[in-house]
CSV table of C-alpha atoms in Angstrom, one decimal:
chain,number,residue,atom,x,y,z
U,3,MET,CA,21.7,-35.9,13.5
U,4,LEU,CA,18.2,-37.3,13.9
U,5,GLN,CA,17.0,-34.0,15.4
U,6,ARG,CA,18.3,-32.1,12.4
U,7,GLN,CA,16.5,-34.4,10.0
U,8,ASP,CA,13.3,-33.9,11.9
U,9,VAL,CA,13.7,-30.1,11.6
U,10,ARG,CA,14.3,-30.4,7.9
U,11,VAL,CA,11.3,-32.6,7.4
U,12,ARG,CA,9.2,-30.2,9.4
U,13,ARG,CA,10.4,-27.2,7.4
U,14,ARG,CA,9.6,-29.1,4.1
U,15,VAL,CA,6.1,-29.9,5.4
U,16,LEU,CA,5.5,-26.3,6.4
U,17,LEU,CA,6.8,-25.1,3.1
U,18,GLY,CA,4.5,-27.5,1.3
U,19,ILE,CA,1.5,-26.4,3.3
U,20,PHE,CA,2.3,-22.7,2.5
U,21,VAL,CA,2.7,-23.4,-1.2
U,22,ALA,CA,-0.5,-25.3,-1.3
U,23,LEU,CA,-2.4,-22.6,0.5
U,24,PHE,CA,-0.9,-19.9,-1.8
U,25,LEU,CA,-1.8,-21.8,-4.9
U,26,LEU,CA,-5.3,-22.4,-3.6
U,27,GLN,CA,-5.7,-18.7,-2.9
U,28,GLN,CA,-4.4,-17.8,-6.3
U,29,GLY,CA,-6.8,-20.2,-8.0
U,30,ALA,CA,-9.7,-18.7,-6.0
U,31,LEU,CA,-8.8,-15.1,-6.9
U,32,PHE,CA,-8.4,-15.9,-10.6
U,33,TRP,CA,-11.7,-17.7,-10.6
U,34,LEU,CA,-13.3,-14.8,-8.8
U,35,TYR,CA,-11.9,-12.3,-11.3
U,36,TRP,CA,-12.7,-14.2,-14.6
U,37,ALA,CA,-15.9,-16.0,-13.8
U,38,GLY,CA,-18.7,-14.4,-15.7
U,39,GLY,CA,-16.5,-12.7,-18.2
U,40,GLY,CA,-14.2,-10.7,-16.0
U,41,LYS,CA,-14.4,-8.1,-13.3
U,42,ILE,CA,-15.8,-4.7,-14.1
U,43,LEU,CA,-13.1,-2.0,-14.0
U,44,LEU,CA,-13.4,0.4,-11.0
U,45,GLY,CA,-12.5,4.0,-10.7
U,46,ASP,CA,-9.0,4.9,-11.9
U,47,GLU,CA,-8.6,1.5,-13.5
U,48,VAL,CA,-10.6,2.8,-16.4
U,49,ALA,CA,-8.3,5.9,-16.7
U,50,TYR,CA,-5.1,3.7,-16.6
U,51,LEU,CA,-6.5,1.4,-19.4
U,52,THR,CA,-7.6,4.3,-21.6
U,53,TRP,CA,-4.2,5.9,-21.2
U,54,ALA,CA,-2.4,2.7,-21.9
U,55,ARG,CA,-4.4,2.1,-25.0
U,56,GLY,CA,-3.5,5.5,-26.2
U,57,ILE,CA,0.3,4.9,-25.6
U,58,ALA,CA,0.1,1.5,-27.3
U,59,GLY,CA,-1.7,3.0,-30.3
U,60,LEU,CA,-4.8,1.0,-29.8
U,61,GLY,CA,-7.1,4.0,-29.0
U,62,PRO,CA,-7.1,7.8,-28.8
U,63,MET,CA,-4.6,9.4,-26.4
U,64,PRO,CA,-6.6,11.0,-23.6
U,65,VAL,CA,-5.8,14.5,-22.4
U,66,ASP,CA,-3.2,14.4,-19.6
U,67,ALA,CA,-5.0,15.4,-16.4
U,68,GLY,CA,-1.7,15.6,-14.5
U,69,TRP,CA,-3.1,13.3,-11.8
U,70,TRP,CA,-1.4,10.0,-12.4
U,71,PRO,CA,2.3,9.1,-12.6
U,72,PRO,CA,3.0,7.2,-15.9
U,73,LEU,CA,4.8,4.0,-14.9
U,74,GLN,CA,1.6,1.8,-14.6
U,75,ALA,CA,0.3,3.1,-17.9
U,76,TRP,CA,3.6,2.3,-19.6
U,77,LEU,CA,3.6,-1.3,-18.1
U,78,LEU,CA,0.0,-1.8,-19.2
U,79,ALA,CA,0.7,-0.4,-22.7
U,80,GLY,CA,3.7,-2.8,-23.1
U,81,SER,CA,1.4,-5.7,-22.1
U,82,LEU,CA,-1.2,-4.6,-24.6
U,83,ARG,CA,1.3,-4.3,-27.4
U,84,LEU,CA,2.8,-7.7,-26.7
U,85,PHE,CA,-0.3,-9.7,-25.9
U,86,GLY,CA,-3.2,-7.7,-27.2
U,87,GLU,CA,-6.4,-6.9,-25.3
U,88,HIS,CA,-5.8,-9.5,-22.6
U,89,LEU,CA,-5.1,-8.6,-19.0
U,90,LEU,CA,-4.0,-12.0,-17.8
U,91,PRO,CA,-0.3,-11.5,-18.7
U,92,LEU,CA,-0.2,-8.3,-16.7
U,93,GLN,CA,-2.0,-10.0,-13.8
U,94,LEU,CA,0.7,-12.7,-13.8
U,95,LEU,CA,3.5,-10.1,-13.9
U,96,GLN,CA,1.9,-8.2,-11.0
U,97,THR,CA,1.6,-11.4,-9.1
U,98,VAL,CA,5.4,-11.8,-9.5
U,99,PHE,CA,5.8,-8.2,-8.3
U,100,LEU,CA,3.9,-9.0,-5.1
U,101,VAL,CA,5.8,-12.2,-4.5
U,102,GLY,CA,9.0,-10.2,-5.0
U,103,ALA,CA,7.8,-7.6,-2.6
U,104,ALA,CA,7.2,-10.4,0.0
U,105,ALA,CA,10.7,-11.8,-0.6
U,106,LEU,CA,12.2,-8.3,-0.1
U,107,LEU,CA,10.1,-8.0,3.1
U,108,ARG,CA,11.5,-11.3,4.3
U,109,ALA,CA,15.1,-10.2,3.6
U,110,LEU,CA,14.6,-6.8,5.2
U,111,TRP,CA,13.0,-8.2,8.4
U,112,ARG,CA,15.5,-11.0,8.8
U,113,ASP,CA,18.2,-8.3,9.1
U,114,VAL,CA,16.1,-6.2,11.5
U,115,ASP,CA,14.6,-8.8,13.8
U,116,GLY,CA,17.4,-11.4,13.5
U,117,ARG,CA,15.1,-14.4,13.4
U,118,VAL,CA,14.3,-16.4,10.3
U,119,ARG,CA,11.0,-17.4,11.8
U,120,ALA,CA,9.9,-13.8,12.3
U,121,ALA,CA,10.9,-12.9,8.7
U,122,ASN,CA,9.1,-16.0,7.3
U,123,LEU,CA,5.9,-15.2,9.2
U,124,ALA,CA,5.9,-11.6,8.0
U,125,ALA,CA,6.1,-12.8,4.4
U,126,VAL,CA,3.5,-15.5,5.0
U,127,LEU,CA,1.0,-13.0,6.5
U,128,PHE,CA,1.5,-10.7,3.5
U,129,LEU,CA,1.3,-13.4,0.8
U,130,LEU,CA,-1.6,-15.5,2.2
U,131,ASN,CA,-3.9,-12.4,2.6
U,132,PRO,CA,-6.2,-12.4,-0.4
U,133,SER,CA,-6.8,-8.7,0.2
U,134,ASN,CA,-3.1,-8.1,-0.6
U,135,MET,CA,-2.7,-10.5,-3.5
U,136,ALA,CA,-5.8,-9.4,-5.3
U,137,TYR,CA,-4.0,-6.2,-6.2
U,138,ALA,CA,-2.1,-8.2,-8.7
U,139,HIS,CA,-5.3,-8.6,-10.7
U,140,TRP,CA,-6.2,-4.9,-10.9
U,141,LEU,CA,-4.9,-2.0,-12.9
U,142,TRP,CA,-3.9,0.3,-10.0
U,143,PRO,CA,-0.1,0.8,-9.6
U,144,GLU,CA,0.2,-0.6,-6.1
U,145,PRO,CA,2.1,-3.8,-6.9
U,146,VAL,CA,4.9,-2.2,-8.9
U,147,HIS,CA,5.1,0.7,-6.5
U,148,LEU,CA,5.4,-1.6,-3.5
U,149,LEU,CA,8.1,-3.7,-5.1
U,150,LEU,CA,10.2,-0.7,-6.1
U,151,LEU,CA,9.8,0.9,-2.6
U,152,LEU,CA,11.0,-2.2,-0.8
U,153,ALA,CA,13.8,-2.7,-3.4
U,154,ALA,CA,14.9,0.9,-2.7
U,155,LEU,CA,14.9,0.2,1.1
U,156,ARG,CA,16.9,-3.0,0.7
U,157,LEU,CA,19.5,-1.4,-1.6
U,158,ALA,CA,19.9,1.6,0.7
U,159,LEU,CA,20.3,-0.5,3.8
U,160,ARG,CA,23.0,-2.6,2.0
U,161,ALA,CA,24.6,0.4,0.4
U,162,ALA,CA,28.3,-0.4,1.1
U,163,ALA,CA,29.3,1.7,-2.0
U,164,PRO,CA,27.9,4.6,-3.9
U,165,ALA,CA,26.9,2.4,-6.8
U,166,ARG,CA,24.3,0.6,-4.7
U,167,SER,CA,23.1,3.9,-3.4
U,168,PHE,CA,22.6,5.0,-7.0
U,169,LEU,CA,20.5,1.9,-7.7
U,170,ALA,CA,18.5,2.6,-4.5
U,171,GLY,CA,17.8,6.1,-5.9
U,172,ALA,CA,16.9,4.7,-9.3
U,173,ALA,CA,14.4,2.3,-7.6
U,174,LEU,CA,13.0,5.1,-5.6
U,175,GLY,CA,12.6,7.3,-8.6
U,176,ALA,CA,10.8,4.5,-10.4
U,177,ALA,CA,8.5,4.1,-7.3
U,178,LEU,CA,7.7,7.8,-7.7
U,179,LEU,CA,6.8,7.2,-11.3
U,180,ALA,CA,4.3,4.6,-10.1
U,181,LYS,CA,2.6,6.6,-7.3
U,182,SER,CA,3.2,10.2,-6.2
U,183,LEU,CA,2.7,9.3,-2.5
U,184,LEU,CA,6.4,9.7,-1.7
U,185,SER,CA,6.7,13.1,-3.4
U,186,LEU,CA,7.5,15.0,-0.2
U,187,PHE,CA,9.0,12.1,1.8
U,188,TRP,CA,11.5,10.4,-0.5
U,189,PRO,CA,14.6,12.3,0.8
U,190,ALA,CA,14.2,10.4,4.1
U,191,LEU,CA,15.6,7.4,2.4
U,192,ALA,CA,19.0,9.0,2.9
U,193,LEU,CA,18.7,8.1,6.6
U,194,LEU,CA,19.3,4.5,5.6
U,195,LEU,CA,22.6,5.0,3.9
U,196,ALA,CA,25.6,3.4,5.4
U,197,ARG,CA,27.6,5.9,7.6
U,198,ARG,CA,30.9,5.3,5.9
U,199,TYR,CA,29.5,6.5,2.6
U,200,ARG,CA,27.0,9.0,3.8
U,201,TRP,CA,27.9,12.0,1.7
U,202,ARG,CA,28.9,10.0,-1.4
U,203,GLY,CA,25.9,7.8,-0.9
U,204,ALA,CA,23.5,10.7,-0.6
U,205,VAL,CA,24.8,12.3,-3.8
U,206,ALA,CA,24.5,8.9,-5.6
U,207,LEU,CA,21.0,8.5,-4.3
U,208,LEU,CA,20.0,11.9,-5.6
U,209,LEU,CA,21.6,11.2,-8.9
U,210,GLY,CA,19.7,7.9,-9.2
U,211,VAL,CA,16.4,9.6,-8.5
U,212,ALA,CA,17.2,12.5,-10.9
U,213,VAL,CA,18.2,10.2,-13.8
U,214,VAL,CA,14.9,8.2,-13.6
U,215,THR,CA,12.6,11.2,-13.0
U,216,ALA,CA,14.2,14.0,-15.1
U,217,VAL,CA,12.1,13.6,-18.2
U,218,PRO,CA,8.7,13.2,-16.4
U,219,LEU,CA,9.6,16.2,-14.2
U,220,TRP,CA,10.3,18.2,-17.3
U,221,GLN,CA,7.0,17.1,-18.9
U,222,GLY,CA,5.2,18.1,-15.7
U,223,TRP,CA,6.9,21.5,-15.8
U,224,ARG,CA,5.5,22.0,-19.3
U,225,LEU,CA,2.1,20.9,-18.3
U,226,THR,CA,1.7,22.7,-14.9
U,227,GLY,CA,4.6,25.2,-14.6
U,228,LYS,CA,6.1,23.2,-11.7
U,229,PRO,CA,8.7,20.3,-11.7
U,230,MET,CA,6.3,17.6,-10.7
U,231,ILE,CA,5.5,14.1,-12.0
U,232,ALA,CA,1.8,14.2,-11.0
U,233,ASP,CA,-0.3,16.0,-8.5
U,234,SER,CA,-3.9,15.3,-7.5
U,235,SER,CA,-3.5,16.7,-4.0
U,236,ALA,CA,-5.8,19.7,-4.3
U,237,PHE,CA,-8.6,17.6,-5.8
U,238,ASN,CA,-8.2,14.9,-3.1
U,239,LEU,CA,-8.0,17.5,-0.4
U,240,VAL,CA,-11.5,18.8,-1.2
U,241,GLY,CA,-12.7,15.2,-1.6
U,242,GLY,CA,-11.3,14.3,1.8
U,243,LEU,CA,-12.9,17.3,3.5
U,244,ARG,CA,-16.3,16.4,1.9
U,245,GLU,CA,-16.3,12.8,3.0
U,246,GLN,CA,-19.2,11.7,5.2
U,247,TRP,CA,-18.8,8.0,5.8
U,248,ARG,CA,-16.3,5.8,7.6
U,249,SER,CA,-16.3,3.3,4.7
U,250,ASP,CA,-15.2,3.9,1.1
U,251,TYR,CA,-17.5,3.6,-1.9
U,252,ILE,CA,-20.5,4.9,-0.1
U,253,ASP,CA,-21.7,8.0,-2.0
U,254,ASP,CA,-18.1,8.5,-3.1
U,255,SER,CA,-17.1,12.1,-2.4
U,256,VAL,CA,-14.7,12.4,-5.4
U,257,ALA,CA,-16.8,10.8,-8.1
U,258,ASP,CA,-19.2,13.8,-8.5
U,259,LEU,CA,-16.2,16.2,-8.2
U,260,VAL,CA,-14.5,15.1,-11.4
U,261,PRO,CA,-16.6,17.0,-13.9
U,262,ASP,CA,-16.6,20.1,-11.7
U,263,TYR,CA,-12.8,19.9,-11.3
U,264,PHE,CA,-12.1,19.8,-15.1
U,265,ALA,CA,-14.7,22.5,-15.8
U,266,SER,CA,-13.2,24.9,-13.1
U,267,ALA,CA,-10.3,26.0,-15.3
U,268,THR,CA,-8.5,25.3,-18.5
U,269,THR,CA,-5.1,24.3,-17.0
U,270,PRO,CA,-4.0,21.9,-14.2
U,271,ALA,CA,-2.4,24.8,-12.3
U,272,GLY,CA,-5.6,26.9,-12.5
U,273,ARG,CA,-7.7,23.9,-11.4
U,274,ASN,CA,-5.4,23.2,-8.5
U,275,ALA,CA,-5.5,26.8,-7.4
U,276,ILE,CA,-9.3,26.9,-7.4
U,277,TYR,CA,-9.5,23.7,-5.4
U,278,LEU,CA,-7.0,24.8,-2.8
U,279,GLN,CA,-9.1,27.9,-2.3
U,280,ARG,CA,-12.2,25.7,-2.0
U,281,ALA,CA,-10.5,23.5,0.6
U,282,GLY,CA,-9.5,26.6,2.6
U,283,ALA,CA,-13.0,27.9,2.4
U,284,ILE,CA,-14.3,24.6,3.8
U,285,VAL,CA,-11.9,24.7,6.7
U,286,GLN,CA,-12.7,28.4,7.4
U,287,GLU,CA,-16.4,27.7,7.4
U,288,GLN,CA,-16.2,24.7,9.7
U,289,GLY,CA,-13.3,26.0,11.9
U,290,LEU,CA,-9.9,24.3,12.1
U,291,LEU,CA,-10.5,22.4,15.4
U,292,VAL,CA,-14.0,21.1,14.2
U,293,THR,CA,-12.5,20.1,10.9
U,294,LEU,CA,-9.6,18.1,12.5
U,295,ALA,CA,-12.0,16.5,15.0
U,296,GLU,CA,-14.3,15.3,12.2
U,297,GLN,CA,-11.4,14.1,10.1
U,298,LEU,CA,-10.0,12.2,13.0
U,299,GLY,CA,-13.3,10.5,13.6
U,300,ARG,CA,-13.6,9.3,10.0
U,301,GLN,CA,-10.5,9.0,7.9
U,302,TYR,CA,-8.6,6.3,9.8
U,303,PHE,CA,-11.7,4.1,9.8
U,304,ARG,CA,-11.6,4.2,6.1
U,305,LEU,CA,-7.9,3.5,6.0
U,306,PHE,CA,-7.8,0.5,8.3
U,307,SER,CA,-11.2,-0.9,7.5
U,308,ALA,CA,-11.6,-4.7,7.3
U,309,LYS,CA,-13.8,-4.0,4.3
U,310,THR,CA,-10.8,-3.9,2.0
U,311,THR,CA,-10.8,-3.0,-1.6
U,312,LEU,CA,-11.3,-6.6,-2.5
U,313,PHE,CA,-14.4,-6.9,-0.4
U,314,SER,CA,-15.7,-3.6,-1.5
U,315,GLN,CA,-15.9,-5.1,-5.0
U,316,LEU,CA,-17.8,-8.2,-4.0
U,317,PRO,CA,-21.6,-8.3,-4.4
U,318,GLY,CA,-23.4,-6.6,-1.6
U,319,PRO,CA,-25.6,-3.5,-0.8
U,320,ALA,CA,-24.3,-0.3,-2.3
U,321,CYS,CA,-25.4,1.5,0.9
U,322,SER,CA,-22.6,-0.4,2.8
U,323,GLY,CA,-20.0,0.4,0.2
U,324,HIS,CA,-20.1,-2.6,-2.1
U,325,ALA,CA,-19.4,-1.7,-5.8
U,326,GLY,CA,-20.2,-5.2,-7.1
U,327,SER,CA,-17.4,-5.1,-9.6
U,328,TYR,CA,-17.1,-8.9,-9.4
U,329,ARG,CA,-20.1,-9.8,-11.5
U,330,GLU,CA,-20.8,-13.5,-10.9
U,331,THR,CA,-19.5,-14.8,-7.6
U,332,ALA,CA,-20.3,-18.1,-6.0
U,333,ALA,CA,-21.5,-17.4,-2.5
U,334,VAL,CA,-19.3,-20.1,-1.0
U,335,LEU,CA,-16.2,-18.8,-2.7
U,336,ALA,CA,-16.9,-15.2,-1.7
U,337,GLN,CA,-17.5,-16.3,1.9
U,338,ALA,CA,-14.3,-18.3,2.1
U,339,ILE,CA,-12.2,-15.5,0.6
U,340,THR,CA,-13.8,-13.0,3.0
U,341,ALA,CA,-13.2,-15.2,6.0
U,342,ALA,CA,-9.5,-15.6,5.1
U,343,GLY,CA,-9.0,-12.0,4.3
U,344,ASP,CA,-10.8,-10.8,7.4
U,345,THR,CA,-8.8,-13.2,9.6
U,346,LEU,CA,-5.4,-12.2,8.2
U,347,HIS,CA,-6.2,-8.5,8.2
U,348,LEU,CA,-7.2,-8.6,11.9
U,349,VAL,CA,-4.2,-10.9,12.8
U,350,SER,CA,-1.9,-8.4,11.1
U,351,LEU,CA,-3.3,-5.4,13.0
U,352,VAL,CA,-3.3,-7.1,16.4
U,353,GLY,CA,0.1,-8.7,15.8
U,354,PHE,CA,1.4,-5.3,14.8
U,355,ALA,CA,0.1,-3.8,18.0
U,356,LEU,CA,1.7,-6.6,20.0
U,357,GLY,CA,5.0,-6.6,18.1
U,358,LEU,CA,5.3,-2.8,18.4
U,359,ALA,CA,4.5,-2.7,22.1
U,360,PHE,CA,7.3,-5.2,22.9
U,361,TRP,CA,9.8,-4.0,20.4
U,362,ARG,CA,13.3,-3.2,21.8
U,363,ARG,CA,15.5,-2.5,18.9
U,364,TRP,CA,14.4,1.1,18.2
U,365,ARG,CA,17.8,2.2,16.8
U,366,GLU,CA,17.4,0.0,13.7
U,367,PRO,CA,17.5,2.4,10.7
U,368,LEU,CA,14.6,0.7,9.0
U,369,VAL,CA,12.4,0.9,12.2
U,370,VAL,CA,13.2,4.6,12.4
U,371,TRP,CA,12.4,5.1,8.7
U,372,GLY,CA,9.2,3.1,9.1
U,373,ALA,CA,8.0,5.2,12.0
U,374,LEU,CA,8.6,8.4,10.0
U,375,PHE,CA,6.8,6.7,7.0
U,376,PHE,CA,3.7,5.9,9.1
U,377,ALA,CA,3.7,9.4,10.6
U,378,TYR,CA,3.9,10.9,7.1
U,379,GLN,CA,1.1,8.8,5.6
U,380,LEU,CA,-1.2,9.2,8.6
U,381,GLY,CA,-0.6,12.9,8.4
U,382,LEU,CA,-1.6,13.0,4.7
U,383,TYR,CA,-4.7,10.9,5.2
U,384,LEU,CA,-6.0,12.9,8.0
U,385,LEU,CA,-7.1,15.5,5.4
U,386,LEU,CA,-6.9,13.8,2.0
U,387,HIS,CA,-9.5,11.5,0.4
U,388,VAL,CA,-9.0,8.0,1.7
U,389,LYS,CA,-9.7,4.6,0.3
U,390,ALA,CA,-8.8,1.3,2.0
U,391,ARG,CA,-6.3,0.5,-0.8
U,392,PHE,CA,-4.0,3.2,0.4
U,393,LEU,CA,-3.1,1.0,3.4
U,394,LEU,CA,-1.1,-1.4,1.1
U,395,PRO,CA,2.3,0.5,1.3
U,396,MET,CA,2.1,0.1,5.1
U,397,MET,CA,1.1,-3.6,5.1
U,398,PRO,CA,4.6,-4.9,4.9
U,399,PHE,CA,5.5,-3.1,8.2
U,400,LEU,CA,2.2,-4.2,9.8
U,401,CYS,CA,3.1,-7.8,8.8
U,402,ALA,CA,6.7,-7.4,9.9
U,403,PHE,CA,5.9,-6.5,13.5
U,404,ALA,CA,3.1,-9.1,13.5
U,405,GLY,CA,5.6,-11.7,12.3
U,406,SER,CA,7.9,-10.8,15.2
U,407,ALA,CA,5.1,-11.1,17.7
U,408,LEU,CA,3.9,-14.4,16.4
U,409,ALA,CA,7.4,-15.8,16.4
U,410,SER,CA,7.8,-14.8,20.1
U,411,LEU,CA,4.4,-16.3,21.0
U,412,GLN,CA,5.3,-19.5,19.3
U,413,ARG,CA,8.7,-19.8,21.0
U,414,PRO,CA,9.5,-17.1,23.6
U,415,ASP,CA,13.2,-16.3,23.7
U,416,ALA,CA,14.7,-13.9,26.2
U,417,THR,CA,17.2,-12.7,23.7
U,418,ALA,CA,14.7,-12.1,20.9
U,419,ALA,CA,13.7,-8.7,19.5
U,420,VAL,CA,10.2,-9.0,21.0
U,421,HIS,CA,10.0,-9.6,24.8
U,422,LEU,CA,6.7,-10.8,26.2
U,423,GLN,CA,7.3,-9.3,29.6
U,424,GLY,CA,6.1,-6.2,31.4
U,425,ALA,CA,2.6,-5.2,32.5
U,426,MET,CA,2.9,-1.7,31.0
U,427,ARG,CA,3.9,-3.1,27.6
U,428,TRP,CA,0.9,-5.5,27.7
U,429,MET,CA,-1.4,-2.5,28.5
U,430,ILE,CA,0.1,-0.6,25.5
U,431,ALA,CA,-0.4,-3.6,23.3
U,432,ALA,CA,-4.0,-4.1,24.4
U,433,SER,CA,-4.8,-0.4,23.9
U,434,LEU,CA,-3.3,-0.2,20.5
U,435,ALA,CA,-4.9,-3.5,19.4
U,436,THR,CA,-8.3,-2.4,20.6
U,437,LEU,CA,-7.9,0.9,18.7
U,438,LEU,CA,-6.9,-0.8,15.5
U,439,LEU,CA,-9.7,-3.4,15.8
U,440,MET,CA,-12.2,-0.6,16.3
U,441,LEU,CA,-11.0,1.2,13.3
U,442,ALA,CA,-11.2,-2.0,11.2
U,443,LEU,CA,-14.6,-3.1,12.4
U,444,ALA,CA,-16.6,-0.4,14.0
U,445,GLY,CA,-17.0,2.0,11.0
U,446,PRO,CA,-20.3,0.5,9.7
U,447,TRP,CA,-21.7,0.3,13.2
U,448,PHE,CA,-21.1,4.1,13.7
U,449,ASP,CA,-22.3,5.0,10.3
U,450,GLN,CA,-25.5,2.9,10.0
U,451,SER,CA,-25.4,3.9,6.3
U,452,CYS,CA,-28.0,1.4,5.4
U,453,GLY,CA,-30.5,2.7,7.9
């Protein structure tokens, strides 16, 4: 009885420490954003705000470029109509989205790994990383997309009846309305449907996706002649092939392409055709093998970089990829946030390598889906324009395997999902961890972009 009480007290203490650290982090991030009058919007944030103002009737409606799915603009427009020209309500809502995503990650990984400790550690790694939680303050659609994606996974894995499969499809369709990343991959969610209801569940999943995306697909057909929600792939393909640096926001390869893209033709279909031809010409001029070698030596440094989107916006030299969007930043605060973000980013990468190398339960449907998801995204980003923020949809899986590894290191268990035995597995873990650490840290050393 006394031992159980000790366990409960320990859990309450740990929960209290986590809540205190989380609130401290949130306070630091809000102070960082709003000190000095607020952060300067960066990149697509400007386009989303302009679009949302047009929808809300607070400004002119911009011409639809066909690049961005509409859900984030709808959310932002709703916030503007309800609360006026204030971003704080949206930031609070998006914070809830990311906390919800962490809760879904915890529930998903508890089922897969089987240990509450591993699931808790996965959620903690995600929530205490300021590079993850800072997305709640920006106008990109990552928070709502991640929440909907994990909700779709959770519903599909628990789809004991077609009704839940329909809800999984609806969540997936909404995720497609936030980001078009899954445009070619979303049918793979059918792999997670329960076997008893496979055909009925698959039909219900498709119906859920169709109900949510039908109108935007029809609007895309009118705009481009194809049933699509949004498509910037041709533009980003040329941007990816033109990239020179292993870190983003250094002489951004897509910024100077925007005027040229819109001047190249009068319709989205015409512009995309021209840019696909231009991408083909780049590959033909360089040669396929040379192109692939150059992309391999550059793109994944950008994706896994420890200079996350948060740190890219802190003050620093432009030649090393610092946009300086946070205008007035106390040096001590910036250093503390950077230290916390760097530490948790690297722990997640090394923990992922360790957890993956010692993983045993490869038949788990979510693990199979996750492996296909990583392969799909890494395949896309080999050629497309890459920024560090594109790693966020993969972060829950990095944190999940890292949580399993940390749980096993803390309390090795012969029956656990992660087994810390076997020289070959340790060699694989060390090799993968070294590769990921190199990708995270060595880009600036290779580039010497500041001379």
